[in-house]
Amino acid sequence: MMFRSTSASVLLLSSFASFAYGHSHVNDIWADGDHYDGWDPNAGSPYPNNIPAWYTTNLGGNPLYPIDANQPQIICAKGGSNANLSAPVTAGAEIRLRWWQVNVAWPTSHHGPVIDYLAPCNGPCSEVDMTTLKFVKIDERGWINNTVFDEGYWASDELIADDGSWNVRIPGDLAPGEYVLRQEIIALHIAFTGTGPYSPSGAEFYPQCVSLKVEGKGTKTIDDGVQATTFYRSDEPGLMLNIHTKSDHADYVIPGPALWGGLGSKKARSFTT
Ligand SMILES: *[C@@H]1O[C@H](CO)[C@@H](O)[C@H](O)[C@H]1NC(C)=O
Ligand SMILES: *[C@@H]1O[C@H](CO)[C@@H](O)[C@H](O)[C@H]1NC(C)=O
Ligand SMILES: [Cu+2]
């Protein structure tokens, strides 16, 4: 979250300024009982060659904004490039990603939805050209209820309550093969701003790609995916709103395509290995 306080809402904006460092990376990944390190662009150490988290140059934890929504950086974050390892996971199992900043979990101020997408690599994900990836949305969760915060309780708050982590289930009937999982938090705390780099809004996108090798006896292939650069319209209602005016956002529409193949919004609530 890097911004200049140029709008009339200087007071409100400055109250978020203390979070201006590093809250955009997945630090841990669990799949089929194995733990993998994530990639922290701020750590100062070389990118490890044996992790499934895609490389990014997202120094400082800078988010992407609606002006980036139709640009290649929305696919797998700024400077995104392929991970060498695809983590084995059984179709039907849960993957758990933990979002982390320097010493704490995701910042409470950054309320918003958590969304998961999946794209087949049609070969090794380590070699796929990310601009050819066609994703389907396999999970989404947005506003939950009007408790706890003035802005209400959101998927991001559930993530914080679960040790900064978010679980997503790989569809049980998915055909074996290598896939890119793209998990994304969209923070809406300054989505009401609409000037300069935040034009038309200050919604913040935090995508992270993870390469997976799905195993099992499933037969369902993903043939109807779309490119990540077409997920969002920069001025859509789910990106242009002021969440601070009320705690009831029952009318909130999660951005992006419809859930794949009639999947319901059924995020797993607990993680067991
Ligand atoms: C992947 O492995 C190859 C061969 O070992 C290496 O040259 C390349 O730099 C690695 N890529 C990353 C992103 O680590
Ligand atoms: C609001 O959602 C939270 C998190 O899921 C839950 O713990 C709480 O019971 C819910 N409150 C109401 C009134 O539904
Ligand atoms: Cu931020």
XYZ file of C-alpha atoms and ligand atoms in Angstrom:
302
model
C 0.000 0.000 0.000
C 1.958 2.966 -1.243
C 0.050 6.163 -1.815
C 0.199 9.881 -1.607
C -2.510 11.565 0.413
C -3.750 13.921 -2.241
C -7.478 13.571 -1.785
C -9.855 15.237 0.600
C -9.735 12.117 2.755
C -6.251 12.790 4.088
C -7.157 11.953 7.660
C -8.729 8.644 6.812
C -5.903 7.737 4.459
C -3.147 8.608 6.894
C -4.590 6.251 9.454
C -3.611 3.422 7.106
C -0.121 4.710 6.381
C 1.493 2.679 9.141
C 0.941 -0.432 7.040
C 3.042 0.858 4.183
C 5.462 -2.047 4.221
C 5.249 -5.563 2.960
C 1.892 -7.249 3.297
C 1.588 -8.866 -0.045
C 3.356 -12.154 -0.022
C 2.485 -15.766 0.618
C 5.041 -17.010 3.112
C 3.968 -20.634 3.526
C 2.251 -23.237 1.403
C 0.917 -26.602 2.567
C -0.122 -29.275 0.060
C -0.794 -32.939 0.763
C 0.877 -32.659 4.158
C 4.058 -31.059 2.847
C 5.192 -27.560 3.683
C 6.842 -25.278 1.153
C 8.317 -21.851 1.654
C 6.723 -18.967 -0.162
C 8.662 -16.176 -1.810
C 9.351 -12.956 0.065
C 10.717 -10.341 -2.351
C 11.773 -8.231 0.648
C 13.881 -10.882 2.327
C 17.059 -10.007 0.456
C 17.909 -13.659 -0.139
C 18.005 -15.307 -3.577
C 14.846 -16.848 -4.973
C 14.968 -20.546 -4.041
C 14.823 -22.957 -6.937
C 12.719 -25.579 -5.171
C 9.493 -23.825 -4.228
C 6.104 -23.807 -5.985
C 5.486 -20.086 -5.332
C 6.064 -17.995 -8.439
C 8.794 -15.381 -8.398
C 7.738 -11.727 -8.223
C 9.553 -8.415 -7.900
C 6.883 -7.055 -5.634
C 9.340 -5.185 -3.408
C 7.745 -3.355 -0.513
C 4.545 -5.270 -0.912
C 3.163 -2.837 -3.437
C -0.267 -3.857 -4.653
C -1.683 -3.577 -8.129
C -4.561 -1.178 -8.766
C -7.506 -1.138 -11.178
C -5.271 0.615 -13.738
C -3.298 -2.665 -13.812
C -6.353 -4.901 -14.163
C -5.952 -5.499 -17.895
C -2.128 -5.572 -17.926
C 0.114 -8.660 -17.767
C 1.239 -7.888 -14.202
C -2.243 -8.838 -12.972
C -1.569 -12.464 -13.988
C 1.062 -13.408 -11.406
C 2.015 -10.062 -9.785
C 4.729 -7.606 -10.740
C 7.658 -9.279 -12.474
C 5.923 -12.651 -12.121
C 7.837 -15.607 -13.474
C 7.538 -19.357 -13.278
C 8.342 -21.448 -10.241
C 10.462 -24.478 -11.066
C 8.668 -26.841 -8.714
C 5.063 -27.982 -9.043
C 3.846 -29.152 -5.630
C 2.096 -32.545 -5.792
C -1.483 -32.471 -4.571
C -4.300 -34.990 -4.785
C -7.471 -33.825 -6.527
C -10.048 -33.103 -3.842
C -7.445 -32.081 -1.275
C -7.015 -28.672 0.281
C -4.112 -26.324 -0.326
C -3.321 -23.856 2.430
C -1.559 -20.564 1.798
C -0.413 -18.270 4.585
C -0.181 -14.554 3.847
C 2.392 -12.830 5.976
C 4.190 -9.555 6.373
C 7.167 -8.705 8.493
C 5.972 -9.998 11.842
C 2.234 -10.104 11.549
C -0.561 -11.474 9.465
C -2.523 -9.603 6.860
C -3.399 -6.056 8.048
C -6.885 -5.729 9.517
C -7.506 -2.486 7.613
C -7.298 -4.343 4.286
C -10.848 -5.721 4.216
C -11.994 -7.475 1.080
C -12.609 -10.696 -0.835
C -10.325 -13.708 -1.233
C -10.562 -15.455 -4.608
C -8.927 -18.583 -6.065
C -8.360 -19.378 -9.731
C -6.894 -22.395 -11.475
C -5.365 -22.711 -14.977
C -3.963 -25.794 -16.736
C -0.342 -25.483 -17.872
C -0.767 -28.098 -20.624
C 2.731 -29.315 -19.785
C 5.226 -28.333 -17.103
C 4.204 -25.124 -15.317
C 7.895 -24.288 -15.025
C 7.916 -23.658 -18.773
C 4.472 -22.260 -19.503
C 4.158 -18.773 -20.968
C 1.987 -17.102 -18.329
C 0.236 -14.949 -20.931
C -1.306 -18.146 -22.357
C -2.785 -19.281 -19.014
C -6.579 -19.536 -19.022
C -8.091 -19.564 -15.566
C -11.374 -20.570 -14.020
C -12.523 -19.304 -10.633
C -12.726 -22.206 -8.175
C -13.524 -20.349 -4.966
C -14.619 -16.925 -3.799
C -15.662 -15.298 -0.569
C -16.417 -11.630 -0.037
C -18.408 -9.833 2.628
C -19.518 -12.195 5.392
C -21.579 -10.303 7.947
C -21.990 -6.954 9.681
C -20.204 -7.784 12.911
C -16.854 -6.837 14.493
C -15.807 -3.918 12.273
C -17.480 -0.688 11.141
C -16.900 -1.952 7.597
C -18.282 -5.397 8.445
C -16.571 -8.766 8.506
C -14.908 -9.866 5.242
C -13.077 -12.877 3.849
C -9.798 -11.099 4.645
C -10.858 -10.975 8.303
C -11.559 -14.701 8.282
C -8.104 -15.169 6.814
C -6.574 -13.158 9.656
C -8.554 -15.198 12.207
C -7.102 -18.369 10.680
C -3.460 -17.467 11.276
C -3.287 -15.370 8.111
C -4.152 -18.430 6.085
C -6.640 -19.417 3.438
C -7.565 -22.936 2.371
C -8.816 -23.853 -1.048
C -9.985 -27.250 -2.225
C -8.795 -28.579 -5.566
C -11.883 -29.960 -7.362
C -12.092 -33.698 -6.733
C -12.886 -34.586 -10.344
C -10.084 -32.490 -11.864
C -7.944 -34.362 -14.398
C -4.312 -34.974 -13.402
C -1.743 -32.557 -14.722
C 0.100 -29.377 -13.847
C -1.888 -26.293 -12.944
C -1.275 -22.773 -11.721
C -3.267 -21.815 -8.653
C -3.749 -18.057 -8.476
C -4.901 -16.895 -5.053
C -5.795 -13.242 -4.706
C -6.813 -10.871 -1.953
C -8.512 -7.677 -3.083
C -8.252 -4.963 -0.422
C -11.018 -2.391 -0.514
C -10.033 0.042 2.264
C -9.199 2.885 -0.156
C -11.418 1.737 -3.004
C -13.280 5.038 -2.616
C -10.344 7.096 -3.897
C -10.330 7.807 -7.587
C -7.450 10.065 -8.555
C -3.934 9.662 -9.899
C -2.613 6.109 -9.710
C -5.885 5.079 -8.039
C -7.971 5.944 -11.049
C -10.730 4.893 -11.226
C -10.412 3.447 -7.696
C -7.899 2.542 -5.022
C -8.868 -1.126 -4.760
C -5.680 -3.149 -4.255
C -4.966 -6.498 -5.928
C -2.600 -8.975 -4.304
C -2.239 -12.042 -6.545
C 0.128 -14.953 -5.899
C 0.650 -17.851 -8.289
C 1.594 -21.336 -7.114
C 2.425 -24.291 -9.398
C 0.726 -27.611 -8.630
C 0.943 -31.143 -9.947
C -2.542 -32.559 -9.522
C -2.769 -36.313 -9.107
C -5.750 -38.642 -8.994
C -8.286 -40.305 -11.223
C -10.329 -37.243 -12.191
C -11.311 -36.647 -15.781
C -12.623 -33.086 -15.805
C -10.458 -30.738 -17.836
C -10.505 -26.968 -17.783
C -11.450 -25.929 -21.308
C -13.381 -22.769 -20.605
C -10.873 -20.587 -18.760
C -10.154 -16.936 -19.480
C -6.999 -14.867 -19.313
C -6.424 -13.054 -16.030
C -6.196 -9.789 -17.939
C -9.929 -10.123 -18.658
C -11.091 -10.909 -15.086
C -11.854 -7.367 -13.999
C -13.309 -4.178 -15.393
C -11.468 -1.405 -13.647
C -14.689 0.464 -12.917
C -16.882 -2.424 -11.819
C -19.012 -1.975 -8.663
C -17.045 -4.557 -6.641
C -13.951 -2.383 -7.032
C -15.551 1.052 -6.667
C -17.186 1.471 -3.291
C -16.681 3.053 0.095
C -16.723 0.225 2.628
C -16.421 2.689 5.529
C -19.959 4.045 5.308
C -21.734 0.911 6.594
C -21.110 -2.542 7.997
C -23.786 -4.285 5.913
C -22.448 -4.967 2.427
C -24.907 -7.742 1.569
C -25.147 -6.186 -1.886
C -21.415 -6.598 -2.537
C -20.665 -8.374 -5.827
C -17.338 -10.216 -5.863
C -15.393 -9.198 -8.974
C -14.300 -11.613 -11.693
C -15.917 -14.432 -13.657
C -18.588 -16.794 -12.315
C -17.491 -19.859 -10.356
C -16.435 -22.726 -12.558
C -18.932 -25.393 -13.519
C -21.505 -24.461 -10.917
C -19.147 -24.734 -7.966
C -20.717 -23.141 -4.931
C -18.848 -20.741 -2.682
C -17.744 -23.413 -0.248
C -14.457 -22.529 1.235
C -13.176 -25.239 3.525
C -13.315 -23.986 7.078
C -10.617 -26.127 8.615
C -7.418 -27.679 7.443
C -6.434 -31.207 8.209
C -3.430 -32.984 6.764
C 14.920 -23.265 -12.704
O 15.934 -24.252 -12.888
C 16.825 -23.948 -13.934
C 17.741 -25.133 -14.079
O 18.251 -25.533 -12.832
C 17.559 -22.664 -13.609
O 18.434 -22.324 -14.648
C 16.547 -21.539 -13.432
O 17.193 -20.379 -13.037
C 15.546 -21.935 -12.400
N 14.537 -20.933 -12.327
C 14.235 -20.321 -11.224
C 13.127 -19.342 -11.333
O 14.810 -20.540 -10.173
C -19.928 -13.307 11.519
O -18.928 -14.065 10.907
C -17.974 -14.571 11.813
C -16.895 -15.243 10.997
O -17.424 -16.225 10.156
C -18.636 -15.517 12.787
O -17.676 -15.950 13.722
C -19.749 -14.822 13.500
O -20.432 -15.750 14.278
C -20.698 -14.207 12.488
N -21.690 -13.443 13.202
C -22.977 -13.529 12.916
C -23.885 -12.680 13.725
O -23.418 -14.240 12.013
Cu -2.018 -1.641 1.430
